[in-house]
PDB file of C-alpha atoms and ligand atoms in Angstrom:
ATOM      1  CA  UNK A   1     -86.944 166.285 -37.327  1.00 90.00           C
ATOM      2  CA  UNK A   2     -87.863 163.462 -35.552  1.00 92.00           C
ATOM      3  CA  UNK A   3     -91.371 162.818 -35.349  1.00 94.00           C
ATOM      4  CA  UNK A   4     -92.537 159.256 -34.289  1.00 94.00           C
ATOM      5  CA  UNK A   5     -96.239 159.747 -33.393  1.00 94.00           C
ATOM      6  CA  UNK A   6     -97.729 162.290 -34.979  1.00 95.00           C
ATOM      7  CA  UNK A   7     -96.176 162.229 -38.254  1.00 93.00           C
ATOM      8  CA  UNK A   8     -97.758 160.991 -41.830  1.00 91.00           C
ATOM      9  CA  UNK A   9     -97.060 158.204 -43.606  1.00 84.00           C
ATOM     10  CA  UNK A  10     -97.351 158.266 -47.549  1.00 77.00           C
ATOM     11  CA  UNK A  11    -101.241 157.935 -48.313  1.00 77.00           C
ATOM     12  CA  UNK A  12    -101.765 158.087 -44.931  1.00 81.00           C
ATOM     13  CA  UNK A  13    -105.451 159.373 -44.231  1.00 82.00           C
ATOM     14  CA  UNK A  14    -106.104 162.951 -42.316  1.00 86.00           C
ATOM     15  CA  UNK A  15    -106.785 162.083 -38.573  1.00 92.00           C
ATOM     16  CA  UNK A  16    -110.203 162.844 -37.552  1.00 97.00           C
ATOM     17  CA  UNK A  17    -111.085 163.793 -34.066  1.00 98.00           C
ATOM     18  CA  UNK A  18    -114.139 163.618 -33.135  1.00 98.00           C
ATOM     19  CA  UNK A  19    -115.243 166.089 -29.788  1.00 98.00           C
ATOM     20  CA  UNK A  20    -119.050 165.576 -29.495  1.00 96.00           C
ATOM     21  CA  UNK A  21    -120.508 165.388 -33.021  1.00 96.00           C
ATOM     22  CA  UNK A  22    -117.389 167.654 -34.852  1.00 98.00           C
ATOM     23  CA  UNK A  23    -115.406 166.221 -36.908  1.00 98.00           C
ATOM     24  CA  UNK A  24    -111.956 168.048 -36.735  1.00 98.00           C
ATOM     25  CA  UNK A  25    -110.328 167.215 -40.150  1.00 97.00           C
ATOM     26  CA  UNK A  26    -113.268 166.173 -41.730  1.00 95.00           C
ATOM     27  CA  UNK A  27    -115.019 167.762 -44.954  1.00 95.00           C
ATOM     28  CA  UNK A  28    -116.842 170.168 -42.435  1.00 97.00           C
ATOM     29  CA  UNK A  29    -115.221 173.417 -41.760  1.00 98.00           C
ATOM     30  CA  UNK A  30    -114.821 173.396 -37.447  1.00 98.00           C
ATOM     31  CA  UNK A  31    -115.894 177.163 -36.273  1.00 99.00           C
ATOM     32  CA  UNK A  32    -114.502 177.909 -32.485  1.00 99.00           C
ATOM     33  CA  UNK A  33    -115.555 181.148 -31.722  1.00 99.00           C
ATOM     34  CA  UNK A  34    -116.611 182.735 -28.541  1.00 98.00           C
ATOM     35  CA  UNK A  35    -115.227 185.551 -26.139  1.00 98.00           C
ATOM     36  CA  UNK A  36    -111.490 186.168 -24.931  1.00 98.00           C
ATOM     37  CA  UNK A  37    -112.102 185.635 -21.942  1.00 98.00           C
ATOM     38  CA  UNK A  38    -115.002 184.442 -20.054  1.00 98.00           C
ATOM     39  CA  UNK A  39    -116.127 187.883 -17.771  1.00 98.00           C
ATOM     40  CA  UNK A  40    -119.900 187.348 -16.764  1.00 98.00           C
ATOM     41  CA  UNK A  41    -123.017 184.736 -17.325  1.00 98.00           C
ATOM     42  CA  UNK A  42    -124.658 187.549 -19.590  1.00 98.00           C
ATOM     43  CA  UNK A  43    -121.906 187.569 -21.816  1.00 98.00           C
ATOM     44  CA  UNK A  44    -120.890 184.232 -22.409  1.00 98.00           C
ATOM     45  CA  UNK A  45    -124.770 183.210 -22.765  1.00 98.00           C
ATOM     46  CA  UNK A  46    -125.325 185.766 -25.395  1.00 98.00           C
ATOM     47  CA  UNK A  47    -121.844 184.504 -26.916  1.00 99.00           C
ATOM     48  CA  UNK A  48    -122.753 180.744 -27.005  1.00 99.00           C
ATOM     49  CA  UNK A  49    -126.459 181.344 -28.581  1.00 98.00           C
ATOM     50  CA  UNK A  50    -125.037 183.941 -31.891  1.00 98.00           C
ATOM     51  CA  UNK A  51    -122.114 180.698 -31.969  1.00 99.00           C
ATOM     52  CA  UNK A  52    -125.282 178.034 -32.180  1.00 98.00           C
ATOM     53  CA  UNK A  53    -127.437 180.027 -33.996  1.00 98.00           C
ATOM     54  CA  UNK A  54    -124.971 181.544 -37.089  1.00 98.00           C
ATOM     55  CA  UNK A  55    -123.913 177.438 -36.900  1.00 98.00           C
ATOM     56  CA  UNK A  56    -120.471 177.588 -35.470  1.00 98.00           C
ATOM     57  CA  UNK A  57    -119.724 174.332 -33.783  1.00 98.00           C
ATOM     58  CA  UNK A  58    -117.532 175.062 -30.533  1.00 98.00           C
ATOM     59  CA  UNK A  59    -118.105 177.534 -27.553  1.00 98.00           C
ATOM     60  CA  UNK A  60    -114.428 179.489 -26.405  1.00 98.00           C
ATOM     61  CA  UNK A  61    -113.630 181.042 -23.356  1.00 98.00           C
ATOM     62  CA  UNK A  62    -110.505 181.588 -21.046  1.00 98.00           C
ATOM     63  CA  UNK A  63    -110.787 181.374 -17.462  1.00 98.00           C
ATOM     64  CA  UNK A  64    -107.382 181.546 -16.724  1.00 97.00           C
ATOM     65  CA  UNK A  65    -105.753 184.286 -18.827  1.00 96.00           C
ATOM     66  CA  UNK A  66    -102.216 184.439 -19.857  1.00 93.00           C
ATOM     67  CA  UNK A  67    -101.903 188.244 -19.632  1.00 95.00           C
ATOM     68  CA  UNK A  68     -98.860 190.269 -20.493  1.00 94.00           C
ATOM     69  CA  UNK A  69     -99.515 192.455 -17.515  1.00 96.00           C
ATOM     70  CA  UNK A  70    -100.081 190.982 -14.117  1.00 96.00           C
ATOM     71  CA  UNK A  71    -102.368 193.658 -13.594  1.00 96.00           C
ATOM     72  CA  UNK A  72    -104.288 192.759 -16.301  1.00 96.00           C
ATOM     73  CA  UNK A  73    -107.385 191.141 -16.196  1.00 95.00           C
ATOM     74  CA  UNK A  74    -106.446 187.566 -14.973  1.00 97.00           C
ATOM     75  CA  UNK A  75    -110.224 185.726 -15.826  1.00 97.00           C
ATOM     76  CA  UNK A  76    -112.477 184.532 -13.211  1.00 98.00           C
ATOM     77  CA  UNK A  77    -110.930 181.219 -13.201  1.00 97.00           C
ATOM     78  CA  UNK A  78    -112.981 178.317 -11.662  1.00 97.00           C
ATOM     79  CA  UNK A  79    -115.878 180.169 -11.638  1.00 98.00           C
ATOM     80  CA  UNK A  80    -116.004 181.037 -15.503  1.00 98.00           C
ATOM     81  CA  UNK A  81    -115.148 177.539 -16.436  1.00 98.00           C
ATOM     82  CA  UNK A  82    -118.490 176.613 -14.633  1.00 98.00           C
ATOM     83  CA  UNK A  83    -119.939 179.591 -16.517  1.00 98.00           C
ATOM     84  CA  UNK A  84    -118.594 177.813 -20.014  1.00 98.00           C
ATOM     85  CA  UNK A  85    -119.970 174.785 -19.262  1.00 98.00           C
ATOM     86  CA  UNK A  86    -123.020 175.519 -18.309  1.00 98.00           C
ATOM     87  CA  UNK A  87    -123.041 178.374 -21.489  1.00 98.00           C
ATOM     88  CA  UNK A  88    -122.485 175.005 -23.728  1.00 98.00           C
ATOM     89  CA  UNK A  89    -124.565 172.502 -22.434  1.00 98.00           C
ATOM     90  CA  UNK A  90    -127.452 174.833 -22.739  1.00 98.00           C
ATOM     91  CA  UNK A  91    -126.679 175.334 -26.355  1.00 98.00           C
ATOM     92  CA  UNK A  92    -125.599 172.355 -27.230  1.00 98.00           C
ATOM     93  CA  UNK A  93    -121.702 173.449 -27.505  1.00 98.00           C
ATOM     94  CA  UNK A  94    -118.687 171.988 -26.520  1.00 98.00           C
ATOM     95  CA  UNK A  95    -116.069 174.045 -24.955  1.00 99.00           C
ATOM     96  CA  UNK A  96    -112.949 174.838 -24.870  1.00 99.00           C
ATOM     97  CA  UNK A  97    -110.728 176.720 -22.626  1.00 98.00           C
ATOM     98  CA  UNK A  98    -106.513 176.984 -21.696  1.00 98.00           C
ATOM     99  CA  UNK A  99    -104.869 175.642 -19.270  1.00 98.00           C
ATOM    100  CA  UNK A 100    -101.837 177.603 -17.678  1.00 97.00           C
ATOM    101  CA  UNK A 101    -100.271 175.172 -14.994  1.00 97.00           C
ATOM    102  CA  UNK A 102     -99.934 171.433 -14.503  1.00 98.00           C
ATOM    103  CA  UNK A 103    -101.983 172.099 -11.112  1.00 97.00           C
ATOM    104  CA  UNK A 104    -104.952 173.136 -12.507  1.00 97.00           C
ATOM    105  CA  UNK A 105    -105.052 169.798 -15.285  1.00 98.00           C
ATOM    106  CA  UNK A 106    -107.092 167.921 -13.416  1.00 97.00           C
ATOM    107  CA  UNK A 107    -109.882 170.654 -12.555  1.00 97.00           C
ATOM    108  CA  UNK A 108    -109.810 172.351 -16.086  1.00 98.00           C
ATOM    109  CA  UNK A 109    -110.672 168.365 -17.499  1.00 98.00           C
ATOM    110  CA  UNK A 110    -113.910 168.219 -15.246  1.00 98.00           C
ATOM    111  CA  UNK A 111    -115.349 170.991 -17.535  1.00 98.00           C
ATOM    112  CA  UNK A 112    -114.287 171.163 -20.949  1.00 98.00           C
ATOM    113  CA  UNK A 113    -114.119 168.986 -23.583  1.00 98.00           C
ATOM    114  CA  UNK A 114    -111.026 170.478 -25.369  1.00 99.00           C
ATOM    115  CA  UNK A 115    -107.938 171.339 -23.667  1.00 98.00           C
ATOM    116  CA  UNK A 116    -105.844 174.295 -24.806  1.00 98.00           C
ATOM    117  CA  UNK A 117    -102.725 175.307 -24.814  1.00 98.00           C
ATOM    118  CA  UNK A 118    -101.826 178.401 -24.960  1.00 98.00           C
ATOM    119  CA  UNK A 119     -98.885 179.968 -27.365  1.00 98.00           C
ATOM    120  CA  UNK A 120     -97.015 181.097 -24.649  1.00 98.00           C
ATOM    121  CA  UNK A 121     -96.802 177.280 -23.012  1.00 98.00           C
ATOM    122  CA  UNK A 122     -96.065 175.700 -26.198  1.00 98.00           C
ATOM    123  CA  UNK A 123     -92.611 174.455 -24.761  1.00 98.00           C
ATOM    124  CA  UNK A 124     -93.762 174.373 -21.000  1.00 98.00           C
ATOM    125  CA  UNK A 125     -92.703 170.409 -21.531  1.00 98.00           C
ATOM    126  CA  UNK A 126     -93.821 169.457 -17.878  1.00 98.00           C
ATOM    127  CA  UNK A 127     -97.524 170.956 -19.375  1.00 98.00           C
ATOM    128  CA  UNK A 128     -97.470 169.359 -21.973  1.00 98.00           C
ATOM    129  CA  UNK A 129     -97.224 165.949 -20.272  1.00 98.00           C
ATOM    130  CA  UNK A 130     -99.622 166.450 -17.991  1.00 98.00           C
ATOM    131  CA  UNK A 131    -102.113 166.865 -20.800  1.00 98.00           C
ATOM    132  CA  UNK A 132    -100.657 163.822 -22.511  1.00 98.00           C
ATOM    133  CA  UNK A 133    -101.644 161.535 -19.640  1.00 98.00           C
ATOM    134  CA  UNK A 134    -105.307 162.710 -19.747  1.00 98.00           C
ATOM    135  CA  UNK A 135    -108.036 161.595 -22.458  1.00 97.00           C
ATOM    136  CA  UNK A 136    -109.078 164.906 -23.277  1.00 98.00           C
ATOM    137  CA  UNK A 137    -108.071 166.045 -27.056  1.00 98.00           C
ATOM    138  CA  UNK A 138    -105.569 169.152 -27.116  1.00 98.00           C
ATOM    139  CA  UNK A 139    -104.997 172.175 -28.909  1.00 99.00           C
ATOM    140  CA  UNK A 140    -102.134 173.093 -29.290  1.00 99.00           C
ATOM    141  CA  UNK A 141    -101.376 176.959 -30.369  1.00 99.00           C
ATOM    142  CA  UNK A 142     -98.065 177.451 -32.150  1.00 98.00           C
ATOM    143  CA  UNK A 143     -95.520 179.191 -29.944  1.00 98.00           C
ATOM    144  CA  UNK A 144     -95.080 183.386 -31.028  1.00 98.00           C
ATOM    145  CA  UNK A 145     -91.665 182.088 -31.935  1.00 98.00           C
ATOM    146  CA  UNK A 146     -91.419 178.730 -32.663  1.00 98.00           C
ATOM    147  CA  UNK A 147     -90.346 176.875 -35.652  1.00 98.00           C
ATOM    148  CA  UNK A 148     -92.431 174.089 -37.221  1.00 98.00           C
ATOM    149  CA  UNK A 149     -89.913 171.870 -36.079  1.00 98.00           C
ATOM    150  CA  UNK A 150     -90.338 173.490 -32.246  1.00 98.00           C
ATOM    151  CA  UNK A 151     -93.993 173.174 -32.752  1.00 98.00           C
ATOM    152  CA  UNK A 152     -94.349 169.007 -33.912  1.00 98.00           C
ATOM    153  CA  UNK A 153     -91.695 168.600 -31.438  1.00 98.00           C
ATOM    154  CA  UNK A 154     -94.092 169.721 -28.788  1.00 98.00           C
ATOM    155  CA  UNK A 155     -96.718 167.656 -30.081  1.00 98.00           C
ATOM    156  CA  UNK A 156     -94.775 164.838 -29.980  1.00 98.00           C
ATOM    157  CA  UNK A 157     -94.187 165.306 -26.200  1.00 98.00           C
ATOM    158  CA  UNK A 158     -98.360 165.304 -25.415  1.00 98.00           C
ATOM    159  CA  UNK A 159     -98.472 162.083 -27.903  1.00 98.00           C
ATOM    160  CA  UNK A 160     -95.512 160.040 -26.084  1.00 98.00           C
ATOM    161  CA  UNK A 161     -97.599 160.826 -23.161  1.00 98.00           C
ATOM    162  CA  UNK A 162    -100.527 158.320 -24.911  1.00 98.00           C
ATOM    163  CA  UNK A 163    -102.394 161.565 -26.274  1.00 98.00           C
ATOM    164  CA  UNK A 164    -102.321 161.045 -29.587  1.00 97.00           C
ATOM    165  CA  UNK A 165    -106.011 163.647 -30.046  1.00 98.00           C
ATOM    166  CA  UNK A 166    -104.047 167.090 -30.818  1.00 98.00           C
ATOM    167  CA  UNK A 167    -105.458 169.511 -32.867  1.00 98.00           C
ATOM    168  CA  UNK A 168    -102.370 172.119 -33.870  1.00 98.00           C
ATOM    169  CA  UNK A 169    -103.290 175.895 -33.770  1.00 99.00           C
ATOM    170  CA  UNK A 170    -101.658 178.582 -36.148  1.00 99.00           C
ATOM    171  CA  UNK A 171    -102.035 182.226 -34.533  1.00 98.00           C
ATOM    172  CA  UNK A 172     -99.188 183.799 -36.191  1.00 98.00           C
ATOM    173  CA  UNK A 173     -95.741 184.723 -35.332  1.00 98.00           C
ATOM    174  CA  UNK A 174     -93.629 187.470 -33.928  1.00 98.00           C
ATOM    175  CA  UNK A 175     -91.597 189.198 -36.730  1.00 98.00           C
ATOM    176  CA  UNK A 176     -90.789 192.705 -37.130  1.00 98.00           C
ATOM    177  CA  UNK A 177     -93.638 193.651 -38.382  1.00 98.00           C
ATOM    178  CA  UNK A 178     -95.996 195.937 -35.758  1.00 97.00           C
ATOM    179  CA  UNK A 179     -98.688 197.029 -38.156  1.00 98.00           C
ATOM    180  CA  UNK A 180    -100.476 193.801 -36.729  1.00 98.00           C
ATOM    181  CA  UNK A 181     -99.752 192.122 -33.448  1.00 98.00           C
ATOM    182  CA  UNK A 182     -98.911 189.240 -35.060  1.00 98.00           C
ATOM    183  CA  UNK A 183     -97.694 187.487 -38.680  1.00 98.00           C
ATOM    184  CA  UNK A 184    -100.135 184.940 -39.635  1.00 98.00           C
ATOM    185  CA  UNK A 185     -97.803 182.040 -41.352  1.00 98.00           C
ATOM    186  CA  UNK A 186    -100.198 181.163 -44.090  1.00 98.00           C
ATOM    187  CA  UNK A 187     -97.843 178.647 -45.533  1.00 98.00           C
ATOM    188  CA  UNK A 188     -97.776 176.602 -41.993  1.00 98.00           C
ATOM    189  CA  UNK A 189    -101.060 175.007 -43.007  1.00 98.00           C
ATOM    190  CA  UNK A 190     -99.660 172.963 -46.346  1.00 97.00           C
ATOM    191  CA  UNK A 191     -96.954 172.406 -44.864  1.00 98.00           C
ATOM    192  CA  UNK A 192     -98.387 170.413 -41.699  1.00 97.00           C
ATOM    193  CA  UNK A 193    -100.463 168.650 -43.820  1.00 96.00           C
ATOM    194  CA  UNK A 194     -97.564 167.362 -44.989  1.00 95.00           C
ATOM    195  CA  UNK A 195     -95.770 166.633 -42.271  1.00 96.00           C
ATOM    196  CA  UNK A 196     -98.286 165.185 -39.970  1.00 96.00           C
ATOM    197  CA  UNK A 197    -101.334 163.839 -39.594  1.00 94.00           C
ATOM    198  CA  UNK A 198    -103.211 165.644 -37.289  1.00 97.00           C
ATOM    199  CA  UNK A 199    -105.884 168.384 -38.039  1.00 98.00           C
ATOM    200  CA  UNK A 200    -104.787 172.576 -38.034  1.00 98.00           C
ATOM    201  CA  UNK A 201    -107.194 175.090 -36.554  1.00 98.00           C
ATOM    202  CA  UNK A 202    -106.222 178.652 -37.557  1.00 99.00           C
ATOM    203  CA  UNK A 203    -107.166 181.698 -35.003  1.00 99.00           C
ATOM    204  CA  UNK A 204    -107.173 184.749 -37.268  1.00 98.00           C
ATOM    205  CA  UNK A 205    -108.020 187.142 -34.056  1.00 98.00           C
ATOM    206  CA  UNK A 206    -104.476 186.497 -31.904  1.00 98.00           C
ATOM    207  CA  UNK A 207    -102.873 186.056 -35.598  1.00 98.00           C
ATOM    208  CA  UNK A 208    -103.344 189.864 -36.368  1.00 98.00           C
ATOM    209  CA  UNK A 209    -104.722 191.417 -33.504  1.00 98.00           C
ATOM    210  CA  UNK A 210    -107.246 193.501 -35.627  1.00 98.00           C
ATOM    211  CA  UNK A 211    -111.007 193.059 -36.440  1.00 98.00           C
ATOM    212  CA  UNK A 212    -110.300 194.184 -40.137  1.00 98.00           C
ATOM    213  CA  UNK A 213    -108.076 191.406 -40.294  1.00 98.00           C
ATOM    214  CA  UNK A 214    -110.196 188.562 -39.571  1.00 98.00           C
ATOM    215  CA  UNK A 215    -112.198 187.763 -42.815  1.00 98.00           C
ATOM    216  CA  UNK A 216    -109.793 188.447 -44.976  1.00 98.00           C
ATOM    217  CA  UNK A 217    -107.401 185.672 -42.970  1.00 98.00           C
ATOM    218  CA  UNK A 218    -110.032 183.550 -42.450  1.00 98.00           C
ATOM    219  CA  UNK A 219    -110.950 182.965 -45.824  1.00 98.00           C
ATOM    220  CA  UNK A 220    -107.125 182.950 -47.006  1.00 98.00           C
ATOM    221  CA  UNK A 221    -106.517 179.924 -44.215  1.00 98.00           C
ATOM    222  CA  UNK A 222    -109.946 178.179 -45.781  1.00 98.00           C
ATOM    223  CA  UNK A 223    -108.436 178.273 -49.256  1.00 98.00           C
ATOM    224  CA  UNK A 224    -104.784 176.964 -47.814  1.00 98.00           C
ATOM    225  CA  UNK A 225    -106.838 174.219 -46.314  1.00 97.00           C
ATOM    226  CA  UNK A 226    -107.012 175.153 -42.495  1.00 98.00           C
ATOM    227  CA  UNK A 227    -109.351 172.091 -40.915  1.00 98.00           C
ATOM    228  CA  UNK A 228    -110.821 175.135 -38.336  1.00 98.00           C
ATOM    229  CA  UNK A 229    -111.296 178.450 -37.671  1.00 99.00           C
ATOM    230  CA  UNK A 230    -110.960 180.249 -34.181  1.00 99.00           C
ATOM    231  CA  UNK A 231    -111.864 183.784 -33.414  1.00 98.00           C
ATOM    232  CA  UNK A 232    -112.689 185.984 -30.859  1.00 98.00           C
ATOM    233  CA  UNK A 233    -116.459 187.531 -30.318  1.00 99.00           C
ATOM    234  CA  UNK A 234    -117.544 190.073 -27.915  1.00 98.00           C
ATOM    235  CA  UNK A 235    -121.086 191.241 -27.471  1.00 98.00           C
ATOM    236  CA  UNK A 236    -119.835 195.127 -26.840  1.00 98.00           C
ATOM    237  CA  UNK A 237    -116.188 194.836 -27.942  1.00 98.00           C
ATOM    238  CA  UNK A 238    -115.352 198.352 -27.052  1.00 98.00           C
ATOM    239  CA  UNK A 239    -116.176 196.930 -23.311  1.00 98.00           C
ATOM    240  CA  UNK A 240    -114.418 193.875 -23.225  1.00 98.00           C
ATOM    241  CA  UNK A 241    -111.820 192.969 -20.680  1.00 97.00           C
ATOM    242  CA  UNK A 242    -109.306 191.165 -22.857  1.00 97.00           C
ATOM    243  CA  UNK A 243    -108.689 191.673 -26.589  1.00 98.00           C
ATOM    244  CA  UNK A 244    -111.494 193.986 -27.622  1.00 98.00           C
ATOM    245  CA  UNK A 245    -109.485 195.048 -30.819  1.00 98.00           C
ATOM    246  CA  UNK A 246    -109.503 191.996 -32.383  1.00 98.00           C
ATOM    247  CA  UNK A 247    -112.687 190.559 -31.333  1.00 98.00           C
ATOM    248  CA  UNK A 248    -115.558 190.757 -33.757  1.00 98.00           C
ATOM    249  CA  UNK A 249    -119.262 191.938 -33.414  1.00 98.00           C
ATOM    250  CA  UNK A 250    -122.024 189.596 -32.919  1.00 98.00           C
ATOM    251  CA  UNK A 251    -123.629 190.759 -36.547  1.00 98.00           C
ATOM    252  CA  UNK A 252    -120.486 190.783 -38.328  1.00 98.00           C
ATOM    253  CA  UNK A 253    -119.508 187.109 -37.376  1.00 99.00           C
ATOM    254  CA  UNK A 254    -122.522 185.662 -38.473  1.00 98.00           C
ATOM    255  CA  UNK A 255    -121.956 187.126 -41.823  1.00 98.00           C
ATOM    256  CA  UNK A 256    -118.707 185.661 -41.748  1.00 98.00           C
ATOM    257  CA  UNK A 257    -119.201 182.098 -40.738  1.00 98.00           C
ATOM    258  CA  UNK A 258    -122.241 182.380 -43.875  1.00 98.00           C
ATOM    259  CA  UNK A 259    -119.301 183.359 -46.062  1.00 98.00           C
ATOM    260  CA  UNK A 260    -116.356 180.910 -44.670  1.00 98.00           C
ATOM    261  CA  UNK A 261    -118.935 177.762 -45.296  1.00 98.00           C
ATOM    262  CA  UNK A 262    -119.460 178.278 -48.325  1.00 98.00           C
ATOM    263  CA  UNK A 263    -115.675 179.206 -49.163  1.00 98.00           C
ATOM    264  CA  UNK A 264    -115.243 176.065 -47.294  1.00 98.00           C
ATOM    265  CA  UNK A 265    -117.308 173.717 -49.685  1.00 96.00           C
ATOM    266  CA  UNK A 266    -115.887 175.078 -53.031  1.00 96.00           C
ATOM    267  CA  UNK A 267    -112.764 174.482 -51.338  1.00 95.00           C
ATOM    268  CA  UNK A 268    -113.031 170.862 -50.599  1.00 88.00           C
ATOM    269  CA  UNK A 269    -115.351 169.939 -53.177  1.00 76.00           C
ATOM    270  CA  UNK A 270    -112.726 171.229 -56.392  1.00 66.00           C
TER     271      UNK A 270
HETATM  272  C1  LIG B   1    -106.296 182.527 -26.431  1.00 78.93           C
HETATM  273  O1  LIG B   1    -106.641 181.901 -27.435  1.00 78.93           O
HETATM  274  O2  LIG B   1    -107.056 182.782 -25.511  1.00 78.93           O
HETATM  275  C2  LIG B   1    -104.896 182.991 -26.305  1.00 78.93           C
HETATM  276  C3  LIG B   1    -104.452 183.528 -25.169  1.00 78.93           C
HETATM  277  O3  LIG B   1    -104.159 182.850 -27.413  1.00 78.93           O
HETATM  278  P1  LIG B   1    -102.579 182.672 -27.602  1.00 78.93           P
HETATM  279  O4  LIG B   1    -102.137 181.635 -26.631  1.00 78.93           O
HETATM  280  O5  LIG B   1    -102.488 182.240 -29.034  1.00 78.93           O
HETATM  281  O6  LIG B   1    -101.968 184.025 -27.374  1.00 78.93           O
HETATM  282 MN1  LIG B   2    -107.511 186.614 -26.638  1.00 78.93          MN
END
């Protein structure tokens, strides 16, 4: 594969990209954590203050929702990016949210401070440009069926574009497996570390689909040496519009983020 950009030279040192005060491949494990989708002030308040206060770093939130169903709930676009914004400036958050469509680039960049891109746009190539000409870092989620070759490949096509802050995203794979909604490639991690030089963010919640799942997969990316963690919290999960299932309690994450820290130091301390 042909990576000019974004891959690692021998003794190269891990990129760090800095959004606000986090680090992204620094000794500090980056928490994202926040709600599916963005679906009233209430909820995204109460999100961003247990993501402050448990000491997660970034606020999520989608706005524009890449549902299977087009009757789905779509996310309140503009108006819940203003809602995220305003959510992590109070608390002292920076957001991110995706981005669907080269039209909406330009008004997604006026409110968040990380761009995302969704696993189901990983090869929309004309996307990906369009977020390589702006000076916003990415993330970039790994396609449900992409090789690691598919994936860099994409990367490369945001960092030709002069965009050389991407932060890749594992949230598992399609295989034949159903007992979770996706297969979390646990391997992935090592092996972009090896490859490139830019930070990996794992999202345990889209990776399996189910709240059981997320410690466990959590801690298991900490240990392979995952840069970030992203999950999904609801306040009421058994009421939310948009991946309830997967999304964790407000109670349960703090517990978690205690737990992944201090995973996190043995891990890059030994
Ligand atoms: C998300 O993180 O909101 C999301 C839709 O995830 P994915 O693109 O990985 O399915
Ligand atoms: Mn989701």
């Amino acid at each position: 594969m042909e990576l000019r950009l974004i891959n690692k030279d021998q003794n190269e040192p891990q990129k760090i990209i800095q959004v606000g005060n986090v680090k992204f491949g620094g000794e500090e494990l980056v928490i994202i954590a926040g709600p599916c989708a963005v679906e009233n002030r209430k909820q995204i308040f109460s999100s961003a203050e247990v993501v402050k206060i448990a000491g997660g770093h970034i606020l999520r939130g989608g706005a524009f929702k890449p549902r299977t169903s087009p009757y789905s709930f779509q996310g309140l676009g503009e108006e819940g990016l203003e809602l995220l914004k305003e959510a992590g400036e109070y608390h002292q958050l920076p957001v991110i949210s995706e981005v669907m469509d080269t039209r909406e680039v330009e008004v997604i960049s006026q409110y968040v401070d990380i761009i995302q891109i969704g696993a189901r746009n990983m090869q929309n190539y004309s996307l990906l440009r369009e977020v390589g000409k702006t000076n916003k870092p990415v993330m970039l989620k790994r396609g449900m069926s992409a090789t690691v070759e598919d994936w860099l490949l994409a990367a490369e096509y945001i960092a030709a574009e002069g965009n050389l802050d991407i932060i890749l995203c594992e949230r598992g794979i399609r295989t034949f497996e159903t007992y979770t909604r996706n297969t979390m490639d646990i391997a992935v991690i090592p092996i972009v570390k090896n490859l490139t030089s830019l930070p990996i963010v794992v999202d345990p919640s889209h990776g399996t689909g189910r709240r059981e799942l997320v410690a466990p997969l959590s801690k298991a990316a900490i240990a392979a040496g995952a840069d970030g963690i992203m999950m999904e919290i609801h306040p009421n999960p058994c009421e939310a519009l948009s991946d309830g299932p997967q999304s964790l309690e407000f109670e349960d994450f703090k517990e978690l983020v205690r737990e992944m820290k201090a995973l996190n130091s043995f891990v890059k301390i030994n």
